PDB file of C-alpha atoms and ligand atoms in Angstrom:
ATOM      1  CA  MET A   1     110.830  97.069  85.712  1.00  0.00           C
ATOM      2  CA  SER A   2     108.595  99.283  86.874  1.00  0.00           C
ATOM      3  CA  LEU A   3     104.939  98.296  86.777  1.00  0.00           C
ATOM      4  CA  PHE A   4     103.936 101.958  88.144  1.00  0.00           C
ATOM      5  CA  SER A   5     105.814 105.081  87.458  1.00  0.00           C
ATOM      6  CA  LEU A   6     104.678 108.557  89.004  1.00  0.00           C
ATOM      7  CA  ARG A   7     106.253 111.754  88.018  1.00  0.00           C
ATOM      8  CA  HIS A   8     104.667 114.833  89.865  1.00  0.00           C
ATOM      9  CA  PHE A   9     101.454 112.593  90.064  1.00  0.00           C
ATOM     10  CA  GLY A  10      98.557 114.596  92.040  1.00  0.00           C
ATOM     11  CA  VAL A  11      94.917 113.961  92.613  1.00  0.00           C
ATOM     12  CA  SER A  12      92.375 116.581  93.537  1.00  0.00           C
ATOM     13  CA  TYR A  13      88.458 115.490  94.904  1.00  0.00           C
ATOM     14  CA  ARG A  14      86.285 118.201  93.208  1.00  0.00           C
ATOM     15  CA  ASP A  15      82.750 119.390  94.628  1.00  0.00           C
ATOM     16  CA  ARG A  16      80.625 122.871  94.349  1.00  0.00           C
ATOM     17  CA  ALA A  17      83.353 124.645  96.244  1.00  0.00           C
ATOM     18  CA  GLY A  18      86.386 123.612  94.183  1.00  0.00           C
ATOM     19  CA  LEU A  19      89.225 121.677  94.032  1.00  0.00           C
ATOM     20  CA  HIS A  20      90.808 119.841  96.852  1.00  0.00           C
ATOM     21  CA  PRO A  21      94.178 118.174  96.646  1.00  0.00           C
ATOM     22  CA  ALA A  22      94.458 114.783  98.234  1.00  0.00           C
ATOM     23  CA  LEU A  23      97.635 113.996  96.302  1.00  0.00           C
ATOM     24  CA  GLN A  24     100.481 116.425  95.293  1.00  0.00           C
ATOM     25  CA  ASP A  25     103.936 115.905  93.375  1.00  0.00           C
ATOM     26  CA  ILE A  26     104.164 112.353  93.918  1.00  0.00           C
ATOM     27  CA  ASP A  27     107.255 110.684  92.308  1.00  0.00           C
ATOM     28  CA  LEU A  28     107.990 107.093  92.690  1.00  0.00           C
ATOM     29  CA  ASP A  29     108.438 103.733  91.007  1.00  0.00           C
ATOM     30  CA  ILE A  30     106.943 100.748  91.674  1.00  0.00           C
ATOM     31  CA  GLU A  31     108.700  97.449  90.358  1.00  0.00           C
ATOM     32  CA  ALA A  32     107.439  94.459  89.479  1.00  0.00           C
ATOM     33  CA  GLY A  33     106.859  91.271  91.737  1.00  0.00           C
ATOM     34  CA  ARG A  34     108.298  93.476  95.281  1.00  0.00           C
ATOM     35  CA  HIS A  35     105.881  93.912  98.230  1.00  0.00           C
ATOM     36  CA  LEU A  36     105.342  97.768  98.641  1.00  0.00           C
ATOM     37  CA  ALA A  37     103.319  99.043 102.062  1.00  0.00           C
ATOM     38  CA  LEU A  38     102.043 102.601 101.578  1.00  0.00           C
ATOM     39  CA  LEU A  39     102.257 104.086 105.238  1.00  0.00           C
ATOM     40  CA  GLY A  40     100.777 107.293 106.239  1.00  0.00           C
ATOM     41  CA  GLU A  41      98.348 109.009 108.940  1.00  0.00           C
ATOM     42  CA  SER A  42      94.818 109.122 108.717  1.00  0.00           C
ATOM     43  CA  GLY A  43      93.755 111.501 105.632  1.00  0.00           C
ATOM     44  CA  SER A  44      97.259 111.277 104.038  1.00  0.00           C
ATOM     45  CA  GLY A  45      95.981 110.364 100.920  1.00  0.00           C
ATOM     46  CA  LYS A  46      96.871 106.276 101.083  1.00  0.00           C
ATOM     47  CA  SER A  47      93.463 105.079  99.808  1.00  0.00           C
ATOM     48  CA  THR A  48      93.366 108.024  97.164  1.00  0.00           C
ATOM     49  CA  LEU A  49      96.912 106.376  95.585  1.00  0.00           C
ATOM     50  CA  ALA A  50      95.794 102.713  95.787  1.00  0.00           C
ATOM     51  CA  LEU A  51      92.658 103.864  93.622  1.00  0.00           C
ATOM     52  CA  ALA A  52      94.725 105.926  91.072  1.00  0.00           C
ATOM     53  CA  LEU A  53      97.257 102.858  90.552  1.00  0.00           C
ATOM     54  CA  ALA A  54      93.632 100.376  90.305  1.00  0.00           C
ATOM     55  CA  GLY A  55      92.571 102.832  87.843  1.00  0.00           C
ATOM     56  CA  LEU A  56      89.442 103.123  90.158  1.00  0.00           C
ATOM     57  CA  LEU A  57      89.391 107.246  91.091  1.00  0.00           C
ATOM     58  CA  PRO A  58      85.733 108.558  91.331  1.00  0.00           C
ATOM     59  CA  ALA A  59      84.830 110.833  88.197  1.00  0.00           C
ATOM     60  CA  SER A  60      84.904 113.613  90.721  1.00  0.00           C
ATOM     61  CA  THR A  61      88.489 113.607  90.923  1.00  0.00           C
ATOM     62  CA  VAL A  62      90.946 115.223  88.473  1.00  0.00           C
ATOM     63  CA  MET A  63      94.713 114.076  88.244  1.00  0.00           C
ATOM     64  CA  THR A  64      97.925 116.080  87.426  1.00  0.00           C
ATOM     65  CA  GLY A  65     101.128 114.921  86.373  1.00  0.00           C
ATOM     66  CA  GLU A  66     101.767 111.353  85.078  1.00  0.00           C
ATOM     67  CA  LEU A  67     100.924 108.066  85.653  1.00  0.00           C
ATOM     68  CA  ALA A  68     102.375 105.527  83.233  1.00  0.00           C
ATOM     69  CA  ARG A  69     101.560 101.798  83.960  1.00  0.00           C
ATOM     70  CA  GLN A  70     104.201  99.312  82.034  1.00  0.00           C
ATOM     71  CA  GLY A  71     105.114  95.233  82.047  1.00  0.00           C
ATOM     72  CA  PHE A  72     101.467  94.552  81.852  1.00  0.00           C
ATOM     73  CA  ALA A  73     100.571  92.088  78.585  1.00  0.00           C
ATOM     74  CA  ALA A  74      97.548  94.528  77.716  1.00  0.00           C
ATOM     75  CA  VAL A  75      96.167  97.619  79.071  1.00  0.00           C
ATOM     76  CA  PRO A  76      95.535  96.954  82.286  1.00  0.00           C
ATOM     77  CA  ARG A  77      92.345  96.398  83.985  1.00  0.00           C
ATOM     78  CA  ALA A  78      91.080  96.699  87.513  1.00  0.00           C
ATOM     79  CA  GLY A  79      89.899  93.113  88.543  1.00  0.00           C
ATOM     80  CA  ARG A  80      91.726  91.187  85.802  1.00  0.00           C
ATOM     81  CA  ASP A  81      95.355  92.399  86.038  1.00  0.00           C
ATOM     82  CA  ILE A  82      94.983  94.690  89.170  1.00  0.00           C
ATOM     83  CA  GLY A  83      93.162  92.826  91.900  1.00  0.00           C
ATOM     84  CA  MET A  84      91.765  95.285  94.618  1.00  0.00           C
ATOM     85  CA  VAL A  85      90.396  94.609  97.934  1.00  0.00           C
ATOM     86  CA  PHE A  86      88.691  97.465  99.849  1.00  0.00           C
ATOM     87  CA  GLN A  87      89.315  99.639 103.188  1.00  0.00           C
ATOM     88  CA  ASP A  88      85.852  98.211 104.440  1.00  0.00           C
ATOM     89  CA  PRO A  89      86.349  94.257 104.816  1.00  0.00           C
ATOM     90  CA  GLY A  90      82.843  93.534 103.512  1.00  0.00           C
ATOM     91  CA  GLY A  91      82.455  96.490 101.274  1.00  0.00           C
ATOM     92  CA  SER A  92      84.096  94.142  98.015  1.00  0.00           C
ATOM     93  CA  LEU A  93      81.680  92.119  98.528  1.00  0.00           C
ATOM     94  CA  ASP A  94      77.918  91.981  97.553  1.00  0.00           C
ATOM     95  CA  PRO A  95      75.704  91.315  99.912  1.00  0.00           C
ATOM     96  CA  LEU A  96      72.896  89.809  98.216  1.00  0.00           C
ATOM     97  CA  ILE A  97      75.096  87.177  96.107  1.00  0.00           C
ATOM     98  CA  ARG A  98      76.622  83.902  97.584  1.00  0.00           C
ATOM     99  CA  VAL A  99      80.084  83.861  98.054  1.00  0.00           C
ATOM    100  CA  GLY A 100      80.557  80.954  95.588  1.00  0.00           C
ATOM    101  CA  ASP A 101      78.973  82.789  92.809  1.00  0.00           C
ATOM    102  CA  GLN A 102      80.392  86.015  93.665  1.00  0.00           C
ATOM    103  CA  ILE A 103      84.010  84.525  93.111  1.00  0.00           C
ATOM    104  CA  ALA A 104      83.025  82.470  90.182  1.00  0.00           C
ATOM    105  CA  GLU A 105      81.687  85.441  88.851  1.00  0.00           C
ATOM    106  CA  ALA A 106      84.434  87.768  89.308  1.00  0.00           C
ATOM    107  CA  ARG A 107      86.777  84.763  87.226  1.00  0.00           C
ATOM    108  CA  ARG A 108      83.932  84.352  84.796  1.00  0.00           C
ATOM    109  CA  ALA A 109      83.746  88.238  83.966  1.00  0.00           C
ATOM    110  CA  CYS A 110      88.118  88.696  83.754  1.00  0.00           C
ATOM    111  CA  ARG A 111      89.075  85.511  82.133  1.00  0.00           C
ATOM    112  CA  GLY A 112      85.982  83.336  80.353  1.00  0.00           C
ATOM    113  CA  GLY A 113      85.338  80.086  80.799  1.00  0.00           C
ATOM    114  CA  SER A 114      82.731  77.978  81.342  1.00  0.00           C
ATOM    115  CA  ARG A 115      80.155  78.457  84.600  1.00  0.00           C
ATOM    116  CA  GLY A 116      81.086  74.985  85.768  1.00  0.00           C
ATOM    117  CA  GLN A 117      84.896  75.892  85.624  1.00  0.00           C
ATOM    118  CA  ALA A 118      84.556  78.991  87.537  1.00  0.00           C
ATOM    119  CA  ARG A 119      82.613  77.276  90.389  1.00  0.00           C
ATOM    120  CA  SER A 120      84.938  74.861  91.024  1.00  0.00           C
ATOM    121  CA  LEU A 121      87.736  77.177  91.220  1.00  0.00           C
ATOM    122  CA  ALA A 122      85.554  79.335  93.570  1.00  0.00           C
ATOM    123  CA  ARG A 123      85.447  76.043  95.825  1.00  0.00           C
ATOM    124  CA  ASP A 124      89.153  75.666  95.587  1.00  0.00           C
ATOM    125  CA  TRP A 125      89.666  79.884  96.444  1.00  0.00           C
ATOM    126  CA  LEU A 126      87.485  79.490  99.284  1.00  0.00           C
ATOM    127  CA  GLY A 127      89.985  75.953 100.727  1.00  0.00           C
ATOM    128  CA  ARG A 128      92.901  77.677  99.839  1.00  0.00           C
ATOM    129  CA  ILE A 129      92.019  80.520 102.275  1.00  0.00           C
ATOM    130  CA  SER A 130      91.255  78.199 104.809  1.00  0.00           C
ATOM    131  CA  LEU A 131      87.922  78.821 105.213  1.00  0.00           C
ATOM    132  CA  PRO A 132      86.063  75.901 107.423  1.00  0.00           C
ATOM    133  CA  GLU A 133      83.598  73.696 105.214  1.00  0.00           C
ATOM    134  CA  PRO A 134      84.605  75.484 102.066  1.00  0.00           C
ATOM    135  CA  HIS A 135      81.842  72.768  99.965  1.00  0.00           C
ATOM    136  CA  ALA A 136      79.311  74.714 102.079  1.00  0.00           C
ATOM    137  CA  ALA A 137      80.554  78.071 102.425  1.00  0.00           C
ATOM    138  CA  VAL A 138      80.078  78.444  98.519  1.00  0.00           C
ATOM    139  CA  ALA A 139      76.484  78.563  98.936  1.00  0.00           C
ATOM    140  CA  LYS A 140      76.524  80.962 101.873  1.00  0.00           C
ATOM    141  CA  TYR A 141      76.052  85.094 102.112  1.00  0.00           C
ATOM    142  CA  PRO A 142      78.508  87.480 103.224  1.00  0.00           C
ATOM    143  CA  HIS A 143      76.620  87.987 106.256  1.00  0.00           C
ATOM    144  CA  GLN A 144      77.025  84.271 107.310  1.00  0.00           C
ATOM    145  CA  PHE A 145      80.672  85.153 107.675  1.00  0.00           C
ATOM    146  CA  SER A 146      82.913  87.225 110.845  1.00  0.00           C
ATOM    147  CA  GLY A 147      84.859  90.244 109.668  1.00  0.00           C
ATOM    148  CA  GLY A 148      87.653  88.245 109.465  1.00  0.00           C
ATOM    149  CA  GLN A 149      86.265  85.471 107.158  1.00  0.00           C
ATOM    150  CA  LYS A 150      84.924  88.391 104.511  1.00  0.00           C
ATOM    151  CA  GLN A 151      88.312  89.802 104.652  1.00  0.00           C
ATOM    152  CA  ARG A 152      89.686  86.597 103.340  1.00  0.00           C
ATOM    153  CA  ILE A 153      86.808  85.744 100.773  1.00  0.00           C
ATOM    154  CA  ALA A 154      87.631  89.549  99.449  1.00  0.00           C
ATOM    155  CA  LEU A 155      91.194  88.270  98.452  1.00  0.00           C
ATOM    156  CA  ALA A 156      89.929  84.895  96.979  1.00  0.00           C
ATOM    157  CA  ALA A 157      87.495  87.190  94.633  1.00  0.00           C
ATOM    158  CA  ALA A 158      90.336  89.534  94.257  1.00  0.00           C
ATOM    159  CA  LEU A 159      92.883  86.598  93.581  1.00  0.00           C
ATOM    160  CA  VAL A 160      91.004  84.344  91.278  1.00  0.00           C
ATOM    161  CA  SER A 161      91.494  86.116  88.157  1.00  0.00           C
ATOM    162  CA  GLU A 162      94.919  85.459  88.609  1.00  0.00           C
ATOM    163  CA  PRO A 163      95.826  89.099  88.809  1.00  0.00           C
ATOM    164  CA  THR A 164      99.560  90.675  88.089  1.00  0.00           C
ATOM    165  CA  VAL A 165      99.301  92.998  90.840  1.00  0.00           C
ATOM    166  CA  LEU A 166      96.829  92.856  94.210  1.00  0.00           C
ATOM    167  CA  ILE A 167      96.333  95.920  95.789  1.00  0.00           C
ATOM    168  CA  ALA A 168      94.909  96.025  99.401  1.00  0.00           C
ATOM    169  CA  ASP A 169      93.729  98.606 101.159  1.00  0.00           C
ATOM    170  CA  GLU A 170      94.017  98.311 105.180  1.00  0.00           C
ATOM    171  CA  PRO A 171      93.688  94.491 104.742  1.00  0.00           C
ATOM    172  CA  THR A 172      93.662  93.896 108.421  1.00  0.00           C
ATOM    173  CA  SER A 173      92.648  97.154 110.196  1.00  0.00           C
ATOM    174  CA  ALA A 174      89.508  96.198 111.140  1.00  0.00           C
ATOM    175  CA  LEU A 175      90.560  93.136 112.572  1.00  0.00           C
ATOM    176  CA  ASP A 176      91.664  91.564 115.930  1.00  0.00           C
ATOM    177  CA  THR A 177      95.435  90.637 116.382  1.00  0.00           C
ATOM    178  CA  ILE A 178      94.973  87.146 116.126  1.00  0.00           C
ATOM    179  CA  THR A 179      93.051  87.793 112.646  1.00  0.00           C
ATOM    180  CA  GLN A 180      95.141  90.292 111.486  1.00  0.00           C
ATOM    181  CA  HIS A 181      98.203  87.471 112.022  1.00  0.00           C
ATOM    182  CA  ALA A 182      96.076  84.783 109.939  1.00  0.00           C
ATOM    183  CA  ILE A 183      95.924  87.652 107.229  1.00  0.00           C
ATOM    184  CA  VAL A 184      99.274  88.453 107.149  1.00  0.00           C
ATOM    185  CA  GLU A 185      99.983  84.659 106.945  1.00  0.00           C
ATOM    186  CA  LEU A 186      97.629  83.956 104.461  1.00  0.00           C
ATOM    187  CA  LEU A 187      99.050  87.172 102.411  1.00  0.00           C
ATOM    188  CA  ARG A 188     102.461  85.458 102.621  1.00  0.00           C
ATOM    189  CA  ALA A 189     101.323  82.080 101.431  1.00  0.00           C
ATOM    190  CA  LEU A 190      99.728  83.317  99.007  1.00  0.00           C
ATOM    191  CA  THR A 191     102.273  85.691  97.606  1.00  0.00           C
ATOM    192  CA  ALA A 192     105.365  83.307  98.091  1.00  0.00           C
ATOM    193  CA  GLY A 193     106.866  82.282  94.906  1.00  0.00           C
ATOM    194  CA  SER A 194     103.987  83.651  92.955  1.00  0.00           C
ATOM    195  CA  GLY A 195     105.838  86.946  91.235  1.00  0.00           C
ATOM    196  CA  LEU A 196     102.417  88.531  92.319  1.00  0.00           C
ATOM    197  CA  THR A 197     103.465  92.498  93.136  1.00  0.00           C
ATOM    198  CA  LEU A 198     101.646  93.612  96.375  1.00  0.00           C
ATOM    199  CA  ILE A 199     100.934  97.217  97.095  1.00  0.00           C
ATOM    200  CA  PHE A 200      99.193  97.373 100.522  1.00  0.00           C
ATOM    201  CA  VAL A 201      98.260 100.090 102.548  1.00  0.00           C
ATOM    202  CA  THR A 202      98.277  99.881 106.589  1.00  0.00           C
ATOM    203  CA  HIS A 203      99.367 102.278 109.283  1.00  0.00           C
ATOM    204  CA  ASP A 204     100.148  99.548 111.250  1.00  0.00           C
ATOM    205  CA  ILE A 205     104.483  99.496 111.759  1.00  0.00           C
ATOM    206  CA  ALA A 206     104.204  95.963 112.461  1.00  0.00           C
ATOM    207  CA  LEU A 207     102.423  95.126 109.472  1.00  0.00           C
ATOM    208  CA  ALA A 208     104.647  96.922 107.157  1.00  0.00           C
ATOM    209  CA  SER A 209     108.025  95.054 108.938  1.00  0.00           C
ATOM    210  CA  GLN A 210     106.701  91.902 108.103  1.00  0.00           C
ATOM    211  CA  LEU A 211     105.319  91.752 104.415  1.00  0.00           C
ATOM    212  CA  ALA A 212     107.009  94.663 103.056  1.00  0.00           C
ATOM    213  CA  ASP A 213     109.776  94.502 100.422  1.00  0.00           C
ATOM    214  CA  ASP A 214     109.515  98.664  99.896  1.00  0.00           C
ATOM    215  CA  VAL A 215     107.865 101.580 102.003  1.00  0.00           C
ATOM    216  CA  ALA A 216     106.121 104.452 100.468  1.00  0.00           C
ATOM    217  CA  VAL A 217     105.200 107.396 103.398  1.00  0.00           C
ATOM    218  CA  LEU A 218     102.661 109.644 102.741  1.00  0.00           C
ATOM    219  CA  TYR A 219     102.001 112.824 104.872  1.00  0.00           C
ATOM    220  CA  GLN A 220      99.433 115.213 104.056  1.00  0.00           C
ATOM    221  CA  GLY A 221      99.132 113.766 100.522  1.00  0.00           C
ATOM    222  CA  ARG A 222     103.003 113.948  99.987  1.00  0.00           C
ATOM    223  CA  LEU A 223     105.434 111.388  99.577  1.00  0.00           C
ATOM    224  CA  VAL A 224     108.016 112.451 102.251  1.00  0.00           C
ATOM    225  CA  GLU A 225     110.308 109.140 102.711  1.00  0.00           C
ATOM    226  CA  ALA A 226     110.243 106.061  99.948  1.00  0.00           C
ATOM    227  CA  GLY A 227     112.950 103.004  99.683  1.00  0.00           C
ATOM    228  CA  PRO A 228     113.466  99.562 100.619  1.00  0.00           C
ATOM    229  CA  ALA A 229     111.587  98.837 104.172  1.00  0.00           C
ATOM    230  CA  GLU A 230     114.851  97.662 105.609  1.00  0.00           C
ATOM    231  CA  ARG A 231     116.870 100.814 105.234  1.00  0.00           C
ATOM    232  CA  LEU A 232     114.042 103.099 106.387  1.00  0.00           C
ATOM    233  CA  PHE A 233     113.080 101.106 109.710  1.00  0.00           C
ATOM    234  CA  ARG A 234     116.890 100.796 110.618  1.00  0.00           C
ATOM    235  CA  ALA A 235     117.100 104.590 109.497  1.00  0.00           C
ATOM    236  CA  PRO A 236     114.146 106.806 109.448  1.00  0.00           C
ATOM    237  CA  SER A 237     114.205 110.525 108.248  1.00  0.00           C
ATOM    238  CA  HIS A 238     110.518 111.528 108.174  1.00  0.00           C
ATOM    239  CA  PRO A 239     109.302 112.684 111.861  1.00  0.00           C
ATOM    240  CA  TYR A 240     106.090 110.892 111.133  1.00  0.00           C
ATOM    241  CA  LEU A 241     108.089 107.296 110.710  1.00  0.00           C
ATOM    242  CA  LYS A 242     110.426 108.271 113.238  1.00  0.00           C
ATOM    243  CA  ALA A 243     107.245 108.432 115.742  1.00  0.00           C
ATOM    244  CA  LEU A 244     105.728 105.118 114.442  1.00  0.00           C
ATOM    245  CA  LEU A 245     108.681 103.217 114.826  1.00  0.00           C
ATOM    246  CA  ALA A 246     109.076 104.878 118.834  1.00  0.00           C
ATOM    247  CA  THR A 247     105.262 104.211 119.091  1.00  0.00           C
ATOM    248  CA  ARG A 248     105.948 100.094 118.335  1.00  0.00           C
ATOM    249  CA  GLN A 249     108.973 100.129 120.703  1.00  0.00           C
ATOM    250  CA  GLU A 250     107.116 101.614 123.174  1.00  0.00           C
ATOM    251  CA  LEU A 251     104.430  99.437 122.888  1.00  0.00           C
ATOM    252  CA  GLY A 252     106.621  96.567 122.746  1.00  0.00           C
ATOM    253  CA  ALA A 253     107.688  97.610 125.997  1.00  0.00           C
ATOM    254  CA  ILE A 254     104.450  98.153 127.432  1.00  0.00           C
ATOM    255  CA  ARG A 255     103.635  94.469 126.349  1.00  0.00           C
ATOM    256  CA  LEU A 256     106.628  92.721 127.734  1.00  0.00           C
ATOM    257  CA  ARG A 257     106.654  94.565 131.276  1.00  0.00           C
ATOM    258  CA  ARG A 258     102.228  93.619 131.281  1.00  0.00           C
ATOM    259  CA  PHE A 259     103.233  89.849 130.557  1.00  0.00           C
ATOM    260  CA  ALA A 260     106.003  90.006 132.927  1.00  0.00           C
ATOM    261  CA  GLU A 261     103.370  91.245 135.611  1.00  0.00           C
ATOM    262  CA  ILE A 262     101.073  88.863 135.121  1.00  0.00           C
ATOM    263  CA  ASP A 263     101.192  85.330 137.656  1.00  0.00           C
ATOM    264  CA  PRO A 264     100.534  82.545 136.140  1.00  0.00           C
ATOM    265  CA  GLN A 265      99.062  81.465 139.225  1.00  0.00           C
ATOM    266  CA  ASP A 266      96.314  84.235 139.080  1.00  0.00           C
ATOM    267  CA  PHE A 267      93.791  83.196 136.199  1.00  0.00           C
ATOM    268  CA  SER A 268      91.318  82.605 138.692  1.00  0.00           C
ATOM    269  CA  VAL A 269      88.000  84.175 138.345  1.00  0.00           C
ATOM    270  CA  LYS A 270      86.229  85.144 141.615  1.00  0.00           C
ATOM    271  CA  ILE A 271      82.653  86.095 141.376  1.00  0.00           C
ATOM    272  CA  PRO A 272      81.576  87.755 144.462  1.00  0.00           C
ATOM    273  CA  GLN A 273      78.313  86.374 146.218  1.00  0.00           C
ATOM    274  CA  ALA A 274      75.189  88.418 145.016  1.00  0.00           C
ATOM    275  CA  SER A 275      72.909  87.836 148.093  1.00  0.00           C
ATOM    276  CA  GLY A 276      75.664  88.352 150.646  1.00  0.00           C
ATOM    277  CA  GLU A 277      76.918  91.568 148.598  1.00  0.00           C
ATOM    278  CA  ALA A 278      73.475  92.836 148.859  1.00  0.00           C
ATOM    279  CA  GLY A 279      72.673  92.350 152.538  1.00  0.00           C
ATOM    280  CA  ARG A 280      75.676  94.657 153.490  1.00  0.00           C
ATOM    281  CA  GLY A 281      75.645  98.711 154.201  1.00  0.00           C
TER     282      GLY A 281
HETATM  283  N1  ATP B   1      85.792 110.779  97.777  1.00  0.00           N
HETATM  284  C1  ATP B   1      85.968 111.302  98.282  1.00  0.00           C
HETATM  285  N2  ATP B   1      85.491 112.772  97.923  1.00  0.00           N
HETATM  286  C2  ATP B   1      86.103 113.624  98.156  1.00  0.00           C
HETATM  287  N3  ATP B   1      87.449 113.950  99.266  1.00  0.00           N
HETATM  288  C3  ATP B   1      87.636 112.744  99.824  1.00  0.00           C
HETATM  289  C4  ATP B   1      87.082 111.561  98.897  1.00  0.00           C
HETATM  290  N4  ATP B   1      87.942 110.657  99.668  1.00  0.00           N
HETATM  291  C5  ATP B   1      89.239 111.144 100.344  1.00  0.00           C
HETATM  292  N5  ATP B   1      88.997 112.455 100.372  1.00  0.00           N
HETATM  293  C6  ATP B   1      89.622 113.376 101.003  1.00  0.00           C
HETATM  294  O1  ATP B   1      91.194 113.333 100.471  1.00  0.00           O
HETATM  295  C7  ATP B   1      92.171 113.375 101.493  1.00  0.00           C
HETATM  296  C8  ATP B   1      93.090 111.982 101.298  1.00  0.00           C
HETATM  297  O2  ATP B   1      91.625 110.730 101.580  1.00  0.00           O
HETATM  298  P1  ATP B   1      92.339 108.991 101.891  1.00  0.00           P
HETATM  299  O3  ATP B   1      90.849 108.488 102.120  1.00  0.00           O
HETATM  300  O4  ATP B   1      92.727 108.880 100.676  1.00  0.00           O
HETATM  301  O5  ATP B   1      93.031 109.037 102.924  1.00  0.00           O
HETATM  302  P2  ATP B   1      93.999 107.512 103.582  1.00  0.00           P
HETATM  303  O6  ATP B   1      94.969 107.936 103.957  1.00  0.00           O
HETATM  304  O7  ATP B   1      93.510 106.520 103.146  1.00  0.00           O
HETATM  305  O8  ATP B   1      93.166 107.771 105.104  1.00  0.00           O
HETATM  306  P3  ATP B   1      92.699 106.764 106.108  1.00  0.00           P
HETATM  307  O9  ATP B   1      93.747 106.411 106.922  1.00  0.00           O
HETATM  308  O10 ATP B   1      91.533 107.450 106.861  1.00  0.00           O
HETATM  309  O11 ATP B   1      91.619 105.398 105.498  1.00  0.00           O
HETATM  310  C9  ATP B   1      91.215 113.294 102.532  1.00  0.00           C
HETATM  311  O12 ATP B   1      91.489 114.756 102.882  1.00  0.00           O
HETATM  312  C10 ATP B   1      89.655 113.058 102.423  1.00  0.00           C
HETATM  313  O13 ATP B   1      88.897 113.615 103.024  1.00  0.00           O
HETATM  314 MG1   MG B   2      91.672 105.102 103.665  1.00  0.00          MG
END
């Protein structure tokens, strides 16, 4: 069953000069329980599509065509049925509110219940996302965490209300490789067997190949390729996806070559003697 069906769907941003199309003529079905990667270069419209699916486009936008949301128990609401993690890892969090309260309030706003229950759920979630000392973390503010930790807290705040769909806009792009890997593993663990539909934006082909069942490729606001990840990565047809895959192969080759060149004995660090150097010349 398709949770989202888009037909000739378009979005334009409006300013004084007029309308600027960001998405045009998109035909796409997003199936329940699948993991969809939205791929595309910067400015291709990935965030605009993510916001449109979540119903969170700013008022300055004009939508055309059709965007049908189906298969939700009630009219879907962002936050409750559709969890959203924004592109900037800290952007989803309020800097002035303790993270435990933010997660608890996200729960209560969407699902009700007592303050005590919501706080205890918040603590559980901080543990599930592998934050060190979750009992102490509830009382801390966002600035007391690293970028990767904030990204995990944002995930917890999005998932605490048990949404049907999680939309994550570049969940790993601001993070170093090791932290990226940890987020991917976390997303895998959180979505495994849960039936959650995951829609994530990325221009990281490695992330897409690790997490996605399906891939949709945007190019200059148009959907240029969509289908099962396995097929698209094996036989890409659009030049953008071909180029992305080629870069990945090249990077892989460079990495292998670099590691092969490193002499495992050569890890000693030599510090030149400052006084001796200064006396020369
Ligand atoms: N709030 C806005 N007001 C006006 N134009 C916008 C706004 N947000 C995005 N746009 C424009 O819409 C187009 C698509 O932007 P979008 O943010 O969706 O791209 P993206 O694929 O997410 O890019 P990136 O990878 O850099 O995040 C761009 O031309 C952008 O300038
Ligand atoms: Mg974006």
